[in-house]
Amino acid sequence: MAYIDMFVAPIAPGNKEAFTKFSKICHEVLIDCGALSVLDAWDDDVPEGDITSFRKAVQASADEVVTAGWIIWPDKATRDTGMEKMMSDPRMNDANPMPFDGKRMIFGGFNPIVETPAQA
């Protein structure tokens, strides 16, 4: 079964174009490093929770939106070597800076336990 990395990060709405550019380069690098699929998403219906929420988790200010994404890998071993390759890839240098505060990004790797594909 696949292995999945996920992230949530706050970003200024004015950085959507920069985030899109950053994401496209990251996707290319990640696919080259063995990822099966990569997706980044932009805040559309992300409410502020009373106790917990995506917004609270990343300390998003009132003038920020939340982005989320995931990377699907064939397995954890491919992910581990792929992430190492990504970090040393020249496309991931200062010419492609993260357009958000990486200190407030939450991320992690997950082993799927139930998967239900749609029927064709």
Short mmCIF file of N, CA and C in Angstrom, two decimals:
data_model
loop_
_atom_site.label_atom_id
_atom_site.label_comp_id
_atom_site.label_asym_id
_atom_site.label_seq_id
_atom_site.Cartn_x
_atom_site.Cartn_y
_atom_site.Cartn_z
N MET A 1 0.85 -1.19 0.00
CA MET A 1 0.00 0.00 0.00
C MET A 1 0.89 1.24 0.00
N ALA A 2 0.39 2.31 -0.55
CA ALA A 2 1.14 3.56 -0.69
C ALA A 2 1.50 4.18 0.66
N TYR A 3 2.34 5.18 0.61
CA TYR A 3 2.70 5.99 1.77
C TYR A 3 2.38 7.44 1.41
N ILE A 4 1.84 8.20 2.37
CA ILE A 4 1.36 9.55 2.06
C ILE A 4 1.99 10.57 2.99
N ASP A 5 2.52 11.64 2.40
CA ASP A 5 2.96 12.82 3.15
C ASP A 5 1.88 13.88 3.00
N MET A 6 1.55 14.56 4.09
CA MET A 6 0.56 15.63 4.04
C MET A 6 1.12 16.88 4.73
N PHE A 7 0.60 18.05 4.31
CA PHE A 7 1.00 19.29 4.95
C PHE A 7 -0.16 20.27 4.97
N VAL A 8 -0.10 21.20 5.90
CA VAL A 8 -1.01 22.35 5.97
C VAL A 8 -0.14 23.55 6.32
N ALA A 9 -0.34 24.68 5.62
CA ALA A 9 0.47 25.87 5.86
C ALA A 9 -0.36 27.13 5.63
N PRO A 10 -0.10 28.19 6.39
CA PRO A 10 -0.77 29.47 6.16
C PRO A 10 -0.01 30.28 5.10
N ILE A 11 -0.75 31.12 4.40
CA ILE A 11 -0.10 31.93 3.36
C ILE A 11 -0.92 33.19 3.12
N ALA A 12 -0.26 34.27 2.78
CA ALA A 12 -0.95 35.52 2.43
C ALA A 12 -1.66 35.32 1.09
N PRO A 13 -2.91 35.76 0.96
CA PRO A 13 -3.64 35.60 -0.29
C PRO A 13 -2.91 36.16 -1.51
N GLY A 14 -2.14 37.21 -1.30
CA GLY A 14 -1.40 37.81 -2.41
C GLY A 14 -0.26 36.95 -2.92
N ASN A 15 0.04 35.86 -2.22
CA ASN A 15 1.12 34.97 -2.64
C ASN A 15 0.62 33.75 -3.41
N LYS A 16 -0.63 33.78 -3.87
CA LYS A 16 -1.18 32.61 -4.58
C LYS A 16 -0.37 32.29 -5.84
N GLU A 17 -0.02 33.31 -6.62
CA GLU A 17 0.75 33.07 -7.84
C GLU A 17 2.12 32.49 -7.50
N ALA A 18 2.78 33.04 -6.48
CA ALA A 18 4.10 32.53 -6.08
C ALA A 18 3.98 31.10 -5.55
N PHE A 19 2.91 30.81 -4.82
CA PHE A 19 2.68 29.46 -4.30
C PHE A 19 2.46 28.48 -5.47
N THR A 20 1.71 28.90 -6.46
CA THR A 20 1.46 28.06 -7.63
C THR A 20 2.76 27.75 -8.35
N LYS A 21 3.60 28.76 -8.55
CA LYS A 21 4.90 28.57 -9.20
C LYS A 21 5.78 27.63 -8.38
N PHE A 22 5.85 27.89 -7.07
CA PHE A 22 6.63 27.05 -6.15
C PHE A 22 6.13 25.61 -6.22
N SER A 23 4.82 25.42 -6.20
CA SER A 23 4.23 24.08 -6.21
C SER A 23 4.55 23.34 -7.49
N LYS A 24 4.46 24.01 -8.63
CA LYS A 24 4.73 23.34 -9.91
C LYS A 24 6.16 22.81 -9.95
N ILE A 25 7.11 23.58 -9.45
CA ILE A 25 8.50 23.13 -9.42
C ILE A 25 8.64 21.96 -8.45
N CYS A 26 8.03 22.07 -7.27
CA CYS A 26 8.08 20.99 -6.28
C CYS A 26 7.48 19.70 -6.85
N HIS A 27 6.35 19.83 -7.54
CA HIS A 27 5.71 18.65 -8.12
C HIS A 27 6.65 17.95 -9.10
N GLU A 28 7.28 18.73 -9.97
CA GLU A 28 8.21 18.17 -10.95
C GLU A 28 9.33 17.41 -10.25
N VAL A 29 9.90 18.03 -9.22
CA VAL A 29 11.00 17.41 -8.48
C VAL A 29 10.52 16.14 -7.79
N LEU A 30 9.37 16.21 -7.12
CA LEU A 30 8.86 15.05 -6.38
C LEU A 30 8.55 13.88 -7.30
N ILE A 31 7.95 14.14 -8.45
CA ILE A 31 7.67 13.07 -9.41
C ILE A 31 8.99 12.47 -9.90
N ASP A 32 9.98 13.33 -10.18
CA ASP A 32 11.30 12.84 -10.59
C ASP A 32 11.96 12.00 -9.49
N CYS A 33 11.59 12.24 -8.23
CA CYS A 33 12.17 11.53 -7.09
C CYS A 33 11.34 10.30 -6.69
N GLY A 34 10.31 9.97 -7.46
CA GLY A 34 9.59 8.73 -7.21
C GLY A 34 8.16 8.85 -6.73
N ALA A 35 7.66 10.06 -6.50
CA ALA A 35 6.27 10.21 -6.07
C ALA A 35 5.33 9.77 -7.19
N LEU A 36 4.20 9.19 -6.80
CA LEU A 36 3.19 8.77 -7.77
C LEU A 36 2.25 9.90 -8.14
N SER A 37 1.97 10.76 -7.15
CA SER A 37 1.02 11.86 -7.35
C SER A 37 1.30 12.94 -6.31
N VAL A 38 1.09 14.20 -6.71
CA VAL A 38 1.28 15.33 -5.80
C VAL A 38 0.12 16.29 -6.02
N LEU A 39 -0.42 16.81 -4.93
CA LEU A 39 -1.53 17.74 -5.02
C LEU A 39 -1.36 18.85 -4.00
N ASP A 40 -1.57 20.08 -4.42
CA ASP A 40 -1.62 21.23 -3.51
C ASP A 40 -2.98 21.88 -3.67
N ALA A 41 -3.54 22.36 -2.59
CA ALA A 41 -4.88 22.93 -2.61
C ALA A 41 -4.90 24.28 -1.89
N TRP A 42 -5.80 25.16 -2.33
CA TRP A 42 -5.94 26.52 -1.82
C TRP A 42 -7.22 26.64 -1.00
N ASP A 43 -7.17 27.30 0.10
CA ASP A 43 -8.30 27.57 1.00
C ASP A 43 -9.56 27.97 0.24
N ASP A 44 -10.66 27.29 0.51
CA ASP A 44 -11.95 27.66 -0.06
C ASP A 44 -13.04 27.67 1.01
N ASP A 45 -13.07 26.65 1.86
CA ASP A 45 -14.08 26.53 2.91
C ASP A 45 -13.40 25.97 4.15
N VAL A 46 -12.58 26.82 4.78
CA VAL A 46 -11.78 26.40 5.93
C VAL A 46 -12.18 27.26 7.14
N PRO A 47 -13.20 26.81 7.88
CA PRO A 47 -13.70 27.62 8.98
C PRO A 47 -12.76 27.66 10.19
N GLU A 48 -12.89 28.72 10.95
CA GLU A 48 -12.18 28.86 12.22
C GLU A 48 -12.93 28.02 13.24
N GLY A 49 -12.25 27.12 13.91
CA GLY A 49 -12.90 26.26 14.90
C GLY A 49 -12.88 26.90 16.29
N ASP A 50 -13.76 26.43 17.15
CA ASP A 50 -13.77 26.91 18.54
C ASP A 50 -12.61 26.32 19.33
N ILE A 51 -12.31 25.05 19.09
CA ILE A 51 -11.24 24.38 19.84
C ILE A 51 -10.07 24.05 18.93
N THR A 52 -10.35 23.44 17.80
CA THR A 52 -9.30 23.11 16.84
C THR A 52 -9.77 23.43 15.43
N SER A 53 -8.83 23.62 14.55
CA SER A 53 -9.13 23.84 13.14
C SER A 53 -7.81 23.87 12.39
N PHE A 54 -7.89 23.78 11.07
CA PHE A 54 -6.68 23.93 10.27
C PHE A 54 -6.06 25.30 10.53
N ARG A 55 -6.89 26.32 10.61
CA ARG A 55 -6.38 27.68 10.82
C ARG A 55 -5.63 27.79 12.14
N LYS A 56 -6.21 27.23 13.20
CA LYS A 56 -5.54 27.28 14.51
C LYS A 56 -4.25 26.46 14.51
N ALA A 57 -4.27 25.33 13.83
CA ALA A 57 -3.10 24.44 13.81
C ALA A 57 -1.87 25.13 13.24
N VAL A 58 -2.07 26.01 12.27
CA VAL A 58 -0.93 26.70 11.64
C VAL A 58 -0.84 28.17 12.04
N GLN A 59 -1.61 28.55 13.04
CA GLN A 59 -1.62 29.93 13.55
C GLN A 59 -1.84 30.95 12.44
N ALA A 60 -2.81 30.64 11.55
CA ALA A 60 -3.12 31.57 10.46
C ALA A 60 -3.73 32.85 11.01
N SER A 61 -3.24 33.97 10.57
CA SER A 61 -3.80 35.25 10.98
C SER A 61 -5.08 35.51 10.18
N ALA A 62 -5.80 36.54 10.58
CA ALA A 62 -7.07 36.86 9.91
C ALA A 62 -6.87 37.19 8.44
N ASP A 63 -5.69 37.66 8.08
CA ASP A 63 -5.45 38.03 6.68
C ASP A 63 -4.67 36.96 5.91
N GLU A 64 -4.66 35.73 6.41
CA GLU A 64 -4.01 34.63 5.71
C GLU A 64 -5.03 33.56 5.33
N VAL A 65 -4.71 32.78 4.33
CA VAL A 65 -5.51 31.62 3.96
C VAL A 65 -4.68 30.38 4.28
N VAL A 66 -5.29 29.22 4.12
CA VAL A 66 -4.62 27.96 4.44
C VAL A 66 -4.45 27.15 3.15
N THR A 67 -3.27 26.58 3.00
CA THR A 67 -3.02 25.66 1.89
C THR A 67 -2.84 24.27 2.49
N ALA A 68 -3.12 23.27 1.69
CA ALA A 68 -2.93 21.89 2.12
C ALA A 68 -2.47 21.08 0.92
N GLY A 69 -1.81 20.00 1.19
CA GLY A 69 -1.38 19.17 0.09
C GLY A 69 -0.93 17.81 0.55
N TRP A 70 -0.76 16.94 -0.43
CA TRP A 70 -0.24 15.63 -0.13
C TRP A 70 0.57 15.09 -1.28
N ILE A 71 1.42 14.14 -0.92
CA ILE A 71 2.28 13.45 -1.87
C ILE A 71 2.00 11.97 -1.67
N ILE A 72 1.70 11.27 -2.74
CA ILE A 72 1.49 9.83 -2.64
C ILE A 72 2.72 9.13 -3.22
N TRP A 73 3.30 8.30 -2.39
CA TRP A 73 4.49 7.53 -2.74
C TRP A 73 4.12 6.06 -2.87
N PRO A 74 4.89 5.27 -3.61
CA PRO A 74 4.59 3.84 -3.69
C PRO A 74 4.74 3.13 -2.34
N ASP A 75 5.70 3.61 -1.52
CA ASP A 75 5.96 3.01 -0.21
C ASP A 75 6.87 3.97 0.57
N LYS A 76 7.06 3.66 1.86
CA LYS A 76 7.84 4.55 2.71
C LYS A 76 9.32 4.59 2.31
N ALA A 77 9.86 3.47 1.87
CA ALA A 77 11.27 3.45 1.45
C ALA A 77 11.50 4.40 0.28
N THR A 78 10.58 4.40 -0.69
CA THR A 78 10.71 5.33 -1.82
C THR A 78 10.58 6.76 -1.34
N ARG A 79 9.67 6.99 -0.40
CA ARG A 79 9.50 8.33 0.16
C ARG A 79 10.78 8.80 0.85
N ASP A 80 11.37 7.94 1.66
CA ASP A 80 12.57 8.33 2.40
C ASP A 80 13.71 8.71 1.46
N THR A 81 13.96 7.89 0.45
CA THR A 81 15.03 8.22 -0.50
C THR A 81 14.62 9.39 -1.40
N GLY A 82 13.34 9.45 -1.76
CA GLY A 82 12.85 10.55 -2.60
C GLY A 82 12.97 11.90 -1.92
N MET A 83 12.65 11.96 -0.64
CA MET A 83 12.76 13.23 0.10
C MET A 83 14.21 13.66 0.23
N GLU A 84 15.11 12.71 0.42
CA GLU A 84 16.54 13.04 0.46
C GLU A 84 16.99 13.62 -0.87
N LYS A 85 16.57 12.98 -1.96
CA LYS A 85 16.92 13.47 -3.29
C LYS A 85 16.35 14.87 -3.52
N MET A 86 15.10 15.07 -3.09
CA MET A 86 14.46 16.37 -3.29
C MET A 86 15.24 17.48 -2.59
N MET A 87 15.66 17.23 -1.36
CA MET A 87 16.36 18.26 -0.59
C MET A 87 17.69 18.65 -1.23
N SER A 88 18.28 17.77 -2.01
CA SER A 88 19.56 18.11 -2.65
C SER A 88 19.38 18.49 -4.12
N ASP A 89 18.14 18.48 -4.60
CA ASP A 89 17.90 18.83 -5.99
C ASP A 89 18.13 20.33 -6.20
N PRO A 90 18.88 20.71 -7.23
CA PRO A 90 19.18 22.14 -7.45
C PRO A 90 17.93 22.99 -7.73
N ARG A 91 16.83 22.36 -8.14
CA ARG A 91 15.59 23.12 -8.37
C ARG A 91 14.95 23.58 -7.06
N MET A 92 15.41 23.02 -5.94
CA MET A 92 14.85 23.37 -4.64
C MET A 92 15.79 24.31 -3.88
N ASN A 93 16.38 25.26 -4.58
CA ASN A 93 17.31 26.18 -3.94
C ASN A 93 16.66 27.54 -3.74
N ASP A 94 17.45 28.53 -3.46
CA ASP A 94 16.95 29.87 -3.19
C ASP A 94 16.20 30.50 -4.36
N ALA A 95 16.38 29.96 -5.55
CA ALA A 95 15.65 30.48 -6.72
C ALA A 95 14.17 30.07 -6.68
N ASN A 96 13.84 29.12 -5.80
CA ASN A 96 12.45 28.67 -5.63
C ASN A 96 12.11 28.71 -4.15
N PRO A 97 12.03 29.92 -3.56
CA PRO A 97 11.78 30.02 -2.12
C PRO A 97 10.33 29.68 -1.76
N MET A 98 10.16 29.13 -0.56
CA MET A 98 8.80 28.87 -0.06
C MET A 98 8.10 30.21 0.14
N PRO A 99 6.92 30.39 -0.43
CA PRO A 99 6.21 31.67 -0.28
C PRO A 99 5.31 31.70 0.94
N PHE A 100 5.70 30.98 1.99
CA PHE A 100 4.93 30.95 3.23
C PHE A 100 5.90 30.70 4.38
N ASP A 101 5.40 30.87 5.59
CA ASP A 101 6.22 30.69 6.79
C ASP A 101 6.32 29.20 7.12
N GLY A 102 7.44 28.59 6.75
CA GLY A 102 7.64 27.18 6.98
C GLY A 102 7.62 26.77 8.44
N LYS A 103 7.87 27.72 9.35
CA LYS A 103 7.84 27.42 10.79
C LYS A 103 6.44 27.12 11.28
N ARG A 104 5.42 27.60 10.53
CA ARG A 104 4.04 27.34 10.94
C ARG A 104 3.38 26.24 10.11
N MET A 105 4.15 25.63 9.23
CA MET A 105 3.64 24.51 8.45
C MET A 105 3.61 23.27 9.33
N ILE A 106 2.52 22.50 9.24
CA ILE A 106 2.50 21.19 9.90
C ILE A 106 2.55 20.14 8.80
N PHE A 107 3.23 19.05 9.09
CA PHE A 107 3.39 18.02 8.07
C PHE A 107 3.65 16.69 8.74
N GLY A 108 3.47 15.63 8.00
CA GLY A 108 3.76 14.31 8.52
C GLY A 108 3.53 13.25 7.48
N GLY A 109 4.05 12.06 7.75
CA GLY A 109 3.88 10.92 6.88
C GLY A 109 2.89 9.94 7.49
N PHE A 110 2.10 9.31 6.62
CA PHE A 110 1.01 8.46 7.07
C PHE A 110 0.97 7.15 6.30
N ASN A 111 0.69 6.06 7.04
CA ASN A 111 0.43 4.77 6.43
C ASN A 111 -1.08 4.61 6.27
N PRO A 112 -1.58 4.46 5.06
CA PRO A 112 -3.00 4.24 4.88
C PRO A 112 -3.43 2.93 5.56
N ILE A 113 -4.63 2.94 6.13
CA ILE A 113 -5.14 1.72 6.76
C ILE A 113 -6.42 1.24 6.07
N VAL A 114 -7.16 2.13 5.41
CA VAL A 114 -8.35 1.76 4.65
C VAL A 114 -8.34 2.59 3.37
N GLU A 115 -8.53 1.95 2.25
CA GLU A 115 -8.60 2.66 0.98
C GLU A 115 -9.74 2.08 0.17
N THR A 116 -10.59 2.95 -0.33
CA THR A 116 -11.74 2.52 -1.11
C THR A 116 -11.77 3.28 -2.44
N PRO A 117 -11.26 2.67 -3.50
CA PRO A 117 -11.30 3.36 -4.79
C PRO A 117 -12.72 3.39 -5.33
N ALA A 118 -13.01 4.40 -6.12
CA ALA A 118 -14.32 4.50 -6.77
C ALA A 118 -14.45 3.37 -7.78
N GLN A 119 -15.66 2.91 -7.95
CA GLN A 119 -15.91 1.85 -8.94
C GLN A 119 -16.03 2.47 -10.32
N ALA A 120 -15.42 1.86 -11.29
CA ALA A 120 -15.47 2.36 -12.67
C ALA A 120 -16.80 2.07 -13.32
#
